[in-house]
Structures are given as structure tokens and as C-alpha cells.
PDB file of C-alpha atoms and ligand atoms in Angstrom:
ATOM      1  CA  UNK A   1       0.185   0.087   0.130  1.00  0.00           C
ATOM      2  CA  UNK A   2       0.973   3.199  -0.821  1.00  0.00           C
ATOM      3  CA  UNK A   3      -0.232   7.071   0.846  1.00  0.00           C
ATOM      4  CA  UNK A   4      -2.425   7.132  -2.473  1.00  0.00           C
ATOM      5  CA  UNK A   5      -6.464   7.287  -1.515  1.00  0.00           C
ATOM      6  CA  UNK A   6      -8.483   7.738  -4.321  1.00  0.00           C
ATOM      7  CA  UNK A   7     -12.292   8.202  -4.102  1.00  0.00           C
ATOM      8  CA  UNK A   8     -15.794   7.512  -5.837  1.00  0.00           C
ATOM      9  CA  UNK A   9     -18.403   9.853  -4.735  1.00  0.00           C
ATOM     10  CA  UNK A  10     -22.111   9.270  -6.306  1.00  0.00           C
ATOM     11  CA  UNK A  11     -25.048  11.349  -5.356  1.00  0.00           C
ATOM     12  CA  UNK A  12     -28.162   9.077  -4.416  1.00  0.00           C
ATOM     13  CA  UNK A  13     -30.378  10.408  -7.294  1.00  0.00           C
ATOM     14  CA  UNK A  14     -30.920   7.166  -8.889  1.00  0.00           C
ATOM     15  CA  UNK A  15     -29.539   3.581  -9.647  1.00  0.00           C
ATOM     16  CA  UNK A  16     -25.468   3.585 -10.669  1.00  0.00           C
ATOM     17  CA  UNK A  17     -25.540   4.280 -14.399  1.00  0.00           C
ATOM     18  CA  UNK A  18     -22.780   3.695 -17.478  1.00  0.00           C
ATOM     19  CA  UNK A  19     -21.663   7.175 -17.298  1.00  0.00           C
ATOM     20  CA  UNK A  20     -20.992   6.540 -13.205  1.00  0.00           C
ATOM     21  CA  UNK A  21     -19.534   3.209 -13.450  1.00  0.00           C
ATOM     22  CA  UNK A  22     -16.881   4.630 -16.283  1.00  0.00           C
ATOM     23  CA  UNK A  23     -16.274   7.547 -13.351  1.00  0.00           C
ATOM     24  CA  UNK A  24     -15.767   4.801 -10.674  1.00  0.00           C
ATOM     25  CA  UNK A  25     -14.206   2.049 -13.031  1.00  0.00           C
ATOM     26  CA  UNK A  26     -11.376   4.894 -13.889  1.00  0.00           C
ATOM     27  CA  UNK A  27     -10.901   6.509 -10.304  1.00  0.00           C
ATOM     28  CA  UNK A  28     -10.700   2.615  -8.991  1.00  0.00           C
ATOM     29  CA  UNK A  29      -7.777   1.552 -11.725  1.00  0.00           C
ATOM     30  CA  UNK A  30      -5.905   5.146 -10.792  1.00  0.00           C
ATOM     31  CA  UNK A  31      -5.676   4.030  -7.329  1.00  0.00           C
ATOM     32  CA  UNK A  32      -5.563   0.460  -7.745  1.00  0.00           C
ATOM     33  CA  UNK A  33      -2.609   0.367  -9.882  1.00  0.00           C
ATOM     34  CA  UNK A  34      -0.672   2.979  -7.966  1.00  0.00           C
ATOM     35  CA  UNK A  35      -1.501  -0.163  -4.961  1.00  0.00           C
ATOM     36  CA  UNK A  36      -3.699   2.690  -3.637  1.00  0.00           C
ATOM     37  CA  UNK A  37      -6.495   2.933  -1.358  1.00  0.00           C
ATOM     38  CA  UNK A  38     -10.127   3.324  -2.758  1.00  0.00           C
ATOM     39  CA  UNK A  39     -12.753   4.771  -0.667  1.00  0.00           C
ATOM     40  CA  UNK A  40     -16.919   5.112  -1.433  1.00  0.00           C
ATOM     41  CA  UNK A  41     -18.560   8.304   0.068  1.00  0.00           C
ATOM     42  CA  UNK A  42     -22.365   8.491  -0.995  1.00  0.00           C
ATOM     43  CA  UNK A  43     -23.371  12.523  -1.374  1.00  0.00           C
ATOM     44  CA  UNK A  44     -26.417  12.290   0.335  1.00  0.00           C
ATOM     45  CA  UNK A  45     -27.091  15.980   1.356  1.00  0.00           C
ATOM     46  CA  UNK A  46     -29.532  16.998  -1.227  1.00  0.00           C
ATOM     47  CA  UNK A  47     -32.509  15.184  -0.107  1.00  0.00           C
ATOM     48  CA  UNK A  48     -34.965  16.494  -2.542  1.00  0.00           C
ATOM     49  CA  UNK A  49     -32.960  15.022  -5.269  1.00  0.00           C
ATOM     50  CA  UNK A  50     -32.453  11.668  -3.717  1.00  0.00           C
ATOM     51  CA  UNK A  51     -34.145   8.153  -4.420  1.00  0.00           C
ATOM     52  CA  UNK A  52     -34.889   6.125  -1.686  1.00  0.00           C
ATOM     53  CA  UNK A  53     -32.921   3.006  -2.011  1.00  0.00           C
ATOM     54  CA  UNK A  54     -30.242   4.450  -4.327  1.00  0.00           C
ATOM     55  CA  UNK A  55     -27.374   4.356  -1.941  1.00  0.00           C
ATOM     56  CA  UNK A  56     -27.806   0.833  -1.321  1.00  0.00           C
ATOM     57  CA  UNK A  57     -28.497   0.358  -5.305  1.00  0.00           C
ATOM     58  CA  UNK A  58     -25.317   1.766  -5.976  1.00  0.00           C
ATOM     59  CA  UNK A  59     -23.244   0.201  -3.627  1.00  0.00           C
ATOM     60  CA  UNK A  60     -24.548  -3.340  -4.941  1.00  0.00           C
ATOM     61  CA  UNK A  61     -23.963  -2.422  -8.544  1.00  0.00           C
ATOM     62  CA  UNK A  62     -20.263  -1.457  -7.376  1.00  0.00           C
ATOM     63  CA  UNK A  63     -20.013  -4.887  -5.702  1.00  0.00           C
ATOM     64  CA  UNK A  64     -21.658  -6.976  -8.763  1.00  0.00           C
ATOM     65  CA  UNK A  65     -18.718  -5.145 -10.878  1.00  0.00           C
ATOM     66  CA  UNK A  66     -15.701  -6.332  -8.664  1.00  0.00           C
ATOM     67  CA  UNK A  67     -15.437  -2.573  -7.641  1.00  0.00           C
ATOM     68  CA  UNK A  68     -14.712  -3.279  -3.891  1.00  0.00           C
ATOM     69  CA  UNK A  69     -14.031  -0.211  -1.742  1.00  0.00           C
ATOM     70  CA  UNK A  70     -11.536  -0.245   1.428  1.00  0.00           C
ATOM     71  CA  UNK A  71     -12.716   1.833   4.258  1.00  0.00           C
ATOM     72  CA  UNK A  72     -16.276   2.225   5.681  1.00  0.00           C
ATOM     73  CA  UNK A  73     -18.819   4.293   3.557  1.00  0.00           C
ATOM     74  CA  UNK A  74     -18.921   7.583   4.396  1.00  0.00           C
ATOM     75  CA  UNK A  75     -22.530   9.246   4.417  1.00  0.00           C
ATOM     76  CA  UNK A  76     -22.347  12.990   3.785  1.00  0.00           C
ATOM     77  CA  UNK A  77     -25.786  12.962   5.648  1.00  0.00           C
ATOM     78  CA  UNK A  78     -24.046  12.194   8.743  1.00  0.00           C
ATOM     79  CA  UNK A  79     -21.865  14.943   8.343  1.00  0.00           C
ATOM     80  CA  UNK A  80     -23.324  18.190   9.317  1.00  0.00           C
ATOM     81  CA  UNK A  81     -21.319  19.096  12.122  1.00  0.00           C
ATOM     82  CA  UNK A  82     -17.888  19.034  10.493  1.00  0.00           C
ATOM     83  CA  UNK A  83     -19.475  21.145   7.543  1.00  0.00           C
ATOM     84  CA  UNK A  84     -20.359  23.788  10.223  1.00  0.00           C
ATOM     85  CA  UNK A  85     -17.040  23.693  11.961  1.00  0.00           C
ATOM     86  CA  UNK A  86     -15.802  24.219   8.446  1.00  0.00           C
ATOM     87  CA  UNK A  87     -18.045  27.448   7.993  1.00  0.00           C
ATOM     88  CA  UNK A  88     -17.363  28.565  11.844  1.00  0.00           C
ATOM     89  CA  UNK A  89     -13.639  28.908  10.548  1.00  0.00           C
ATOM     90  CA  UNK A  90     -14.361  30.957   7.282  1.00  0.00           C
ATOM     91  CA  UNK A  91     -16.870  33.301   9.128  1.00  0.00           C
ATOM     92  CA  UNK A  92     -14.163  33.680  11.657  1.00  0.00           C
ATOM     93  CA  UNK A  93     -11.771  34.391   9.154  1.00  0.00           C
ATOM     94  CA  UNK A  94     -14.231  37.287   7.371  1.00  0.00           C
ATOM     95  CA  UNK A  95     -14.665  35.511   4.453  1.00  0.00           C
ATOM     96  CA  UNK A  96     -18.695  34.572   4.374  1.00  0.00           C
ATOM     97  CA  UNK A  97     -21.265  36.881   4.083  1.00  0.00           C
ATOM     98  CA  UNK A  98     -25.138  36.625   4.118  1.00  0.00           C
ATOM     99  CA  UNK A  99     -26.669  37.386   0.792  1.00  0.00           C
ATOM    100  CA  UNK A 100     -30.669  37.730   0.363  1.00  0.00           C
ATOM    101  CA  UNK A 101     -30.410  38.084  -3.231  1.00  0.00           C
ATOM    102  CA  UNK A 102     -33.121  35.665  -5.083  1.00  0.00           C
ATOM    103  CA  UNK A 103     -32.000  33.127  -7.634  1.00  0.00           C
ATOM    104  CA  UNK A 104     -34.339  35.399  -9.953  1.00  0.00           C
ATOM    105  CA  UNK A 105     -32.352  38.391  -9.194  1.00  0.00           C
ATOM    106  CA  UNK A 106     -29.106  37.075 -10.051  1.00  0.00           C
ATOM    107  CA  UNK A 107     -30.286  35.675 -13.397  1.00  0.00           C
ATOM    108  CA  UNK A 108     -27.817  32.711 -13.520  1.00  0.00           C
ATOM    109  CA  UNK A 109     -24.331  34.538 -14.155  1.00  0.00           C
ATOM    110  CA  UNK A 110     -21.843  34.950 -11.646  1.00  0.00           C
ATOM    111  CA  UNK A 111     -22.480  36.840  -8.509  1.00  0.00           C
ATOM    112  CA  UNK A 112     -22.460  40.444  -8.970  1.00  0.00           C
ATOM    113  CA  UNK A 113     -21.444  41.292  -5.110  1.00  0.00           C
ATOM    114  CA  UNK A 114     -24.502  42.974  -4.163  1.00  0.00           C
ATOM    115  CA  UNK A 115     -24.680  41.829  -0.670  1.00  0.00           C
ATOM    116  CA  UNK A 116     -21.304  41.545  -0.331  1.00  0.00           C
ATOM    117  CA  UNK A 117     -20.580  44.643   2.025  1.00  0.00           C
ATOM    118  CA  UNK A 118     -24.195  44.010   4.020  1.00  0.00           C
ATOM    119  CA  UNK A 119     -27.490  43.437   2.621  1.00  0.00           C
ATOM    120  CA  UNK A 120     -30.618  45.389   2.307  1.00  0.00           C
ATOM    121  CA  UNK A 121     -31.936  45.294   6.069  1.00  0.00           C
ATOM    122  CA  UNK A 122     -35.772  45.109   4.584  1.00  0.00           C
ATOM    123  CA  UNK A 123     -34.972  41.699   2.821  1.00  0.00           C
ATOM    124  CA  UNK A 124     -34.175  38.583   5.006  1.00  0.00           C
ATOM    125  CA  UNK A 125     -30.832  36.798   4.640  1.00  0.00           C
ATOM    126  CA  UNK A 126     -31.149  33.505   2.037  1.00  0.00           C
ATOM    127  CA  UNK A 127     -27.671  31.907   1.868  1.00  0.00           C
ATOM    128  CA  UNK A 128     -24.438  32.246   3.125  1.00  0.00           C
ATOM    129  CA  UNK A 129     -21.357  33.011   0.440  1.00  0.00           C
ATOM    130  CA  UNK A 130     -17.920  33.343   0.183  1.00  0.00           C
ATOM    131  CA  UNK A 131     -15.662  36.011  -0.827  1.00  0.00           C
ATOM    132  CA  UNK A 132     -13.288  34.587  -3.700  1.00  0.00           C
ATOM    133  CA  UNK A 133     -11.522  37.806  -4.316  1.00  0.00           C
ATOM    134  CA  UNK A 134      -9.516  38.644  -7.250  1.00  0.00           C
ATOM    135  CA  UNK A 135      -7.029  37.021  -9.807  1.00  0.00           C
ATOM    136  CA  UNK A 136      -6.846  33.274 -11.541  1.00  0.00           C
ATOM    137  CA  UNK A 137      -7.547  30.022  -9.900  1.00  0.00           C
ATOM    138  CA  UNK A 138      -5.517  27.330 -11.949  1.00  0.00           C
ATOM    139  CA  UNK A 139      -4.363  23.598 -12.014  1.00  0.00           C
ATOM    140  CA  UNK A 140      -3.033  20.980 -13.886  1.00  0.00           C
ATOM    141  CA  UNK A 141      -5.303  18.611 -14.616  1.00  0.00           C
ATOM    142  CA  UNK A 142      -3.770  14.707 -15.590  1.00  0.00           C
ATOM    143  CA  UNK A 143      -6.326  14.387 -18.453  1.00  0.00           C
ATOM    144  CA  UNK A 144      -7.467  17.872 -19.221  1.00  0.00           C
ATOM    145  CA  UNK A 145      -4.371  19.999 -18.657  1.00  0.00           C
ATOM    146  CA  UNK A 146      -4.035  23.144 -17.191  1.00  0.00           C
ATOM    147  CA  UNK A 147      -7.377  24.516 -16.403  1.00  0.00           C
ATOM    148  CA  UNK A 148      -7.576  28.370 -15.678  1.00  0.00           C
ATOM    149  CA  UNK A 149     -10.167  30.167 -14.048  1.00  0.00           C
ATOM    150  CA  UNK A 150     -10.600  34.258 -13.358  1.00  0.00           C
ATOM    151  CA  UNK A 151     -12.266  34.288 -10.042  1.00  0.00           C
ATOM    152  CA  UNK A 152     -14.470  37.087 -11.404  1.00  0.00           C
ATOM    153  CA  UNK A 153     -15.973  34.373 -13.638  1.00  0.00           C
ATOM    154  CA  UNK A 154     -17.005  32.386 -11.013  1.00  0.00           C
ATOM    155  CA  UNK A 155     -18.433  34.830  -8.240  1.00  0.00           C
ATOM    156  CA  UNK A 156     -18.376  34.564  -4.779  1.00  0.00           C
ATOM    157  CA  UNK A 157     -20.354  31.320  -4.345  1.00  0.00           C
ATOM    158  CA  UNK A 158     -22.916  29.646  -2.158  1.00  0.00           C
ATOM    159  CA  UNK A 159     -21.686  27.624   0.898  1.00  0.00           C
ATOM    160  CA  UNK A 160     -25.227  27.304   2.339  1.00  0.00           C
ATOM    161  CA  UNK A 161     -28.325  27.277   0.457  1.00  0.00           C
ATOM    162  CA  UNK A 162     -31.929  28.950   0.811  1.00  0.00           C
ATOM    163  CA  UNK A 163     -33.455  25.633   1.927  1.00  0.00           C
ATOM    164  CA  UNK A 164     -30.093  25.423   4.590  1.00  0.00           C
ATOM    165  CA  UNK A 165     -28.497  22.622   2.991  1.00  0.00           C
ATOM    166  CA  UNK A 166     -24.541  22.461   2.733  1.00  0.00           C
ATOM    167  CA  UNK A 167     -23.620  23.358  -0.721  1.00  0.00           C
ATOM    168  CA  UNK A 168     -21.641  20.555  -2.867  1.00  0.00           C
ATOM    169  CA  UNK A 169     -18.193  22.363  -2.983  1.00  0.00           C
ATOM    170  CA  UNK A 170     -18.111  22.836   0.571  1.00  0.00           C
ATOM    171  CA  UNK A 171     -18.872  19.265   2.064  1.00  0.00           C
ATOM    172  CA  UNK A 172     -16.807  17.748  -1.016  1.00  0.00           C
ATOM    173  CA  UNK A 173     -13.754  19.735   0.130  1.00  0.00           C
ATOM    174  CA  UNK A 174     -14.272  18.587   4.191  1.00  0.00           C
ATOM    175  CA  UNK A 175     -14.721  14.919   3.141  1.00  0.00           C
ATOM    176  CA  UNK A 176     -11.893  14.890   1.054  1.00  0.00           C
ATOM    177  CA  UNK A 177      -9.561  16.620   3.385  1.00  0.00           C
ATOM    178  CA  UNK A 178     -10.992  14.594   6.433  1.00  0.00           C
ATOM    179  CA  UNK A 179     -10.593  10.966   4.018  1.00  0.00           C
ATOM    180  CA  UNK A 180      -6.977  12.052   3.160  1.00  0.00           C
ATOM    181  CA  UNK A 181      -7.793  11.885  -0.813  1.00  0.00           C
ATOM    182  CA  UNK A 182      -4.499  12.464  -2.519  1.00  0.00           C
ATOM    183  CA  UNK A 183      -6.408  12.411  -6.133  1.00  0.00           C
ATOM    184  CA  UNK A 184      -9.853  13.479  -7.441  1.00  0.00           C
ATOM    185  CA  UNK A 185     -10.676  11.039 -10.415  1.00  0.00           C
ATOM    186  CA  UNK A 186     -14.010  12.047 -11.740  1.00  0.00           C
ATOM    187  CA  UNK A 187     -16.010  13.153 -15.030  1.00  0.00           C
ATOM    188  CA  UNK A 188     -15.012  16.385 -17.077  1.00  0.00           C
ATOM    189  CA  UNK A 189     -18.367  17.908 -16.028  1.00  0.00           C
ATOM    190  CA  UNK A 190     -16.952  19.145 -12.878  1.00  0.00           C
ATOM    191  CA  UNK A 191     -13.902  20.150 -14.043  1.00  0.00           C
ATOM    192  CA  UNK A 192     -15.123  23.682 -13.528  1.00  0.00           C
ATOM    193  CA  UNK A 193     -16.149  23.474 -10.239  1.00  0.00           C
ATOM    194  CA  UNK A 194     -12.623  22.144  -9.407  1.00  0.00           C
ATOM    195  CA  UNK A 195     -11.257  25.820  -8.733  1.00  0.00           C
ATOM    196  CA  UNK A 196     -14.297  26.741  -6.257  1.00  0.00           C
ATOM    197  CA  UNK A 197     -12.869  23.544  -4.558  1.00  0.00           C
ATOM    198  CA  UNK A 198      -9.214  24.527  -4.568  1.00  0.00           C
ATOM    199  CA  UNK A 199      -9.876  28.149  -3.313  1.00  0.00           C
ATOM    200  CA  UNK A 200     -11.650  26.697  -0.338  1.00  0.00           C
ATOM    201  CA  UNK A 201      -8.757  24.007   0.265  1.00  0.00           C
ATOM    202  CA  UNK A 202      -6.490  26.901   0.315  1.00  0.00           C
ATOM    203  CA  UNK A 203      -8.755  29.328   2.688  1.00  0.00           C
ATOM    204  CA  UNK A 204      -9.602  25.936   4.764  1.00  0.00           C
ATOM    205  CA  UNK A 205      -5.600  25.239   4.970  1.00  0.00           C
ATOM    206  CA  UNK A 206      -5.823  21.780   3.238  1.00  0.00           C
ATOM    207  CA  UNK A 207      -3.774  20.003   0.821  1.00  0.00           C
ATOM    208  CA  UNK A 208      -5.333  20.048  -2.847  1.00  0.00           C
ATOM    209  CA  UNK A 209      -5.392  16.729  -4.353  1.00  0.00           C
ATOM    210  CA  UNK A 210      -4.151  15.991  -8.003  1.00  0.00           C
ATOM    211  CA  UNK A 211      -7.064  15.896 -10.039  1.00  0.00           C
ATOM    212  CA  UNK A 212      -7.841  14.285 -13.156  1.00  0.00           C
ATOM    213  CA  UNK A 213     -11.052  14.760 -15.270  1.00  0.00           C
ATOM    214  CA  UNK A 214     -12.190  11.919 -17.499  1.00  0.00           C
ATOM    215  CA  UNK A 215     -14.956  12.092 -20.470  1.00  0.00           C
ATOM    216  CA  UNK A 216     -18.398  11.816 -19.834  1.00  0.00           C
ATOM    217  CA  UNK A 217     -21.091   9.612 -21.397  1.00  0.00           C
ATOM    218  CA  UNK A 218     -23.033  11.917 -23.297  1.00  0.00           C
ATOM    219  CA  UNK A 219     -26.764  11.592 -24.779  1.00  0.00           C
ATOM    220  CA  UNK A 220     -25.612  12.180 -27.745  1.00  0.00           C
ATOM    221  CA  UNK A 221     -23.770   9.067 -28.058  1.00  0.00           C
ATOM    222  CA  UNK A 222     -26.864   7.287 -28.564  1.00  0.00           C
ATOM    223  CA  UNK A 223     -26.241   6.942 -32.323  1.00  0.00           C
ATOM    224  CA  UNK A 224     -22.669   5.185 -31.726  1.00  0.00           C
ATOM    225  CA  UNK A 225     -23.350   3.157 -28.604  1.00  0.00           C
ATOM    226  CA  UNK A 226     -26.393   1.132 -28.525  1.00  0.00           C
ATOM    227  CA  UNK A 227     -29.115   2.972 -26.119  1.00  0.00           C
ATOM    228  CA  UNK A 228     -30.320  -1.050 -25.130  1.00  0.00           C
ATOM    229  CA  UNK A 229     -26.452  -1.216 -23.962  1.00  0.00           C
ATOM    230  CA  UNK A 230     -26.238   1.882 -22.160  1.00  0.00           C
ATOM    231  CA  UNK A 231     -28.948   3.929 -20.546  1.00  0.00           C
ATOM    232  CA  UNK A 232     -30.230   0.986 -19.440  1.00  0.00           C
ATOM    233  CA  UNK A 233     -29.784   0.535 -15.299  1.00  0.00           C
ATOM    234  CA  UNK A 234     -26.294  -1.504 -14.851  1.00  0.00           C
ATOM    235  CA  UNK A 235     -27.757  -3.970 -13.018  1.00  0.00           C
ATOM    236  CA  UNK A 236     -29.808  -5.178 -14.664  1.00  0.00           C
ATOM    237  CA  UNK A 237     -26.840  -5.857 -17.309  1.00  0.00           C
ATOM    238  CA  UNK A 238     -24.095  -8.088 -17.500  1.00  0.00           C
ATOM    239  CA  UNK A 239     -21.625  -6.987 -15.073  1.00  0.00           C
ATOM    240  CA  UNK A 240     -18.842  -7.954 -17.221  1.00  0.00           C
ATOM    241  CA  UNK A 241     -19.944  -6.201 -20.537  1.00  0.00           C
ATOM    242  CA  UNK A 242     -20.405  -3.240 -18.113  1.00  0.00           C
ATOM    243  CA  UNK A 243     -16.558  -3.449 -17.590  1.00  0.00           C
ATOM    244  CA  UNK A 244     -15.600  -4.193 -20.793  1.00  0.00           C
ATOM    245  CA  UNK A 245     -17.071  -1.187 -22.452  1.00  0.00           C
ATOM    246  CA  UNK A 246     -16.099   1.286 -19.766  1.00  0.00           C
ATOM    247  CA  UNK A 247     -12.748   0.228 -20.513  1.00  0.00           C
ATOM    248  CA  UNK A 248     -12.722   0.574 -24.238  1.00  0.00           C
ATOM    249  CA  UNK A 249     -14.824   4.063 -23.302  1.00  0.00           C
ATOM    250  CA  UNK A 250     -11.734   5.224 -21.641  1.00  0.00           C
ATOM    251  CA  UNK A 251      -9.190   4.308 -24.217  1.00  0.00           C
ATOM    252  CA  UNK A 252      -7.925   1.006 -22.759  1.00  0.00           C
ATOM    253  CA  UNK A 253      -8.553  -1.384 -25.382  1.00  0.00           C
ATOM    254  CA  UNK A 254      -9.543  -4.299 -23.406  1.00  0.00           C
ATOM    255  CA  UNK A 255      -8.366  -7.615 -24.754  1.00  0.00           C
ATOM    256  CA  UNK A 256     -11.005  -9.021 -27.301  1.00  0.00           C
ATOM    257  CA  UNK A 257     -11.181 -12.275 -24.626  1.00  0.00           C
ATOM    258  CA  UNK A 258     -12.116 -10.580 -21.876  1.00  0.00           C
ATOM    259  CA  UNK A 259     -15.388 -10.018 -23.625  1.00  0.00           C
ATOM    260  CA  UNK A 260     -16.516 -13.738 -21.664  1.00  0.00           C
ATOM    261  CA  UNK A 261     -14.131 -13.129 -18.395  1.00  0.00           C
ATOM    262  CA  UNK A 262     -15.516 -12.647 -15.294  1.00  0.00           C
ATOM    263  CA  UNK A 263     -15.311  -9.312 -13.531  1.00  0.00           C
ATOM    264  CA  UNK A 264     -12.287 -10.294 -11.617  1.00  0.00           C
ATOM    265  CA  UNK A 265     -10.301 -11.322 -14.568  1.00  0.00           C
ATOM    266  CA  UNK A 266     -11.319  -8.272 -16.336  1.00  0.00           C
ATOM    267  CA  UNK A 267     -10.499  -5.914 -13.100  1.00  0.00           C
ATOM    268  CA  UNK A 268      -6.886  -7.831 -13.005  1.00  0.00           C
ATOM    269  CA  UNK A 269      -6.142  -7.016 -16.657  1.00  0.00           C
ATOM    270  CA  UNK A 270      -7.340  -3.682 -16.486  1.00  0.00           C
ATOM    271  CA  UNK A 271      -5.520  -2.523 -13.107  1.00  0.00           C
ATOM    272  CA  UNK A 272      -2.031  -4.059 -14.899  1.00  0.00           C
ATOM    273  CA  UNK A 273      -2.757  -2.421 -18.086  1.00  0.00           C
ATOM    274  CA  UNK A 274      -4.113   0.828 -16.934  1.00  0.00           C
ATOM    275  CA  UNK A 275      -2.438   3.815 -18.458  1.00  0.00           C
ATOM    276  CA  UNK A 276      -4.102   7.109 -17.883  1.00  0.00           C
ATOM    277  CA  UNK A 277      -2.452   8.858 -20.872  1.00  0.00           C
ATOM    278  CA  UNK A 278      -4.954   6.864 -22.803  1.00  0.00           C
ATOM    279  CA  UNK A 279      -8.183   8.044 -21.642  1.00  0.00           C
ATOM    280  CA  UNK A 280      -9.455  10.611 -24.493  1.00  0.00           C
ATOM    281  CA  UNK A 281      -9.070  14.622 -23.255  1.00  0.00           C
ATOM    282  CA  UNK A 282     -12.438  15.298 -24.437  1.00  0.00           C
ATOM    283  CA  UNK A 283     -15.841  13.344 -24.903  1.00  0.00           C
ATOM    284  CA  UNK A 284     -15.960  12.018 -28.503  1.00  0.00           C
ATOM    285  CA  UNK A 285     -18.618  13.441 -28.916  1.00  0.00           C
ATOM    286  CA  UNK A 286     -18.144  17.135 -28.097  1.00  0.00           C
TER     287      UNK A 286
HETATM  288 ZN1  LIG B 301     -27.108  39.038  -2.556  1.00  0.00          ZN
END
């Protein structure tokens, strides 16, 4: 075992689909190929978007695929106190402010700073935001290369939502640090949000993990990849074909004879032959 700790962090909004299986497999292989540990975290901090039973269904599917994790599964729903502690630290550092702007008032753009120096006393506070400041936030992604965003284009983002729930970025950063995650492998749809997470790591004094963002499986692939195979819930499919197809999607050129192999045999081959440099930078559909 090395110090490497990787993780897969699904939200239980539904059963594992092929796209999340790809992300799970990539993070698993990146960890195992370096003799590292691989952990699973259930991101269940958004009850309105969750589906009853989805957490267990996801864990069962991972087990069926042979993607076995090392430590006890963590659930974000049980970690409110830790998130509160982080919010308290950011508050003490004068990095947070209450915001009364509605989503409609902000019209989807980066936060214009309306409540940064105190909000309209006639309105009540809705969200808690963080002061992001000025300048670039950049990192070198193992697959996507250099990623850089200007803080003004990101804007002061929300840490606690109007409904009182913790924002995704806060929970992710606190949990990755608590678990000692050294490298995050996940879908490229999250590549830009990495800059917000790096910002929070910096102000909370946490180390920044390495990042690798893999292509995501898009609906537009329907033309190339059979919908029957890829849109169906994973648990209804043969685990070996899921793994084989996910390896193919990740550019790993699995041996043809592995089509009929067991999940264990496929994973054994994949761990020994995993090459992250073969993963496409962009999804082929884009
Ligand atoms: Zn505001």
C-alpha cells in the first residue's frame, strides 16, 4: 500500500448508470494501479434530489462489478457538524457573508457582489456566500491539462443554500480532506467546479489533491453506442460487459477475449494495464 487515496463519490439520485460506472472504474483503476486505497462516499446532502434506496442500489452495483472499496462508506448526511465547523472557520476569517438575493435577481450569472458589504436590511438573508477575491485559480489536470478560471467569472459562491442545506463544494472539500484523498478522478462535467474547491482548500488550510477529469458519457452517444446497452440500469446488465465497455470508453483497448471473462479477471487485467494517458481529453461527442 502507498499513501495514495482515491475516491468515488456518487449522489443517490438514482441507480448507477453507465456514465457513473465509467467514473467509478477510472478512479478505482487509477488507485489500484498505484497500490493505493479506494474509498466510497455517498453524497446524500440534497434530500429533494434523492431517490429512496438508491444508496444501497449503487453500493450493490459496485460490488457486482467487483469494485470493492477499502474503508467504511461515509455518508455526507451524517457529517453536518463537520461542515458547520468549516463554516465557522470561514466566518471567523471574515470570508463569508449573508446574501438576500433571489435566484431570479441573479439571473444565472456570476454573483455581482450585491450583498458583499451588507445586505438590504428590509430583506432577510437567504444564502451564505464566500468572498472569492480577485485573480486566477489554476491547476494542472492529469487528463485535461492546464485549467484556469478568473475568480470574477466564478463569483462569490454559495456555501449554505436558501433551504439550509450545505452546498456541494463545501461538503466535498471538507470530506476529501478528512479522508486524506490524494487524487480525485471524476467526470469532466466537474472540471470547472474544481477551481472553487481549490479555493476552499486554500482558505481552510487543506492540501489540494491532484485531479484527473475523465470524459463523460453523453446522450448524443446514442447514435454510436446502443441505447439498449448503455441507458439501461447497470444492475440489469451483465457486469462483465459493463466493465469491458467502460474500459473501451476509457481508451484502454481491453483484450477481445476479456468479453467473456469474469469481472475479477477483467479488473485484474485492467489494473495491470491501466494507462491514464490513453483516456481521451474530451468526450468524442464534443
Ligand atoms: Zn446578495
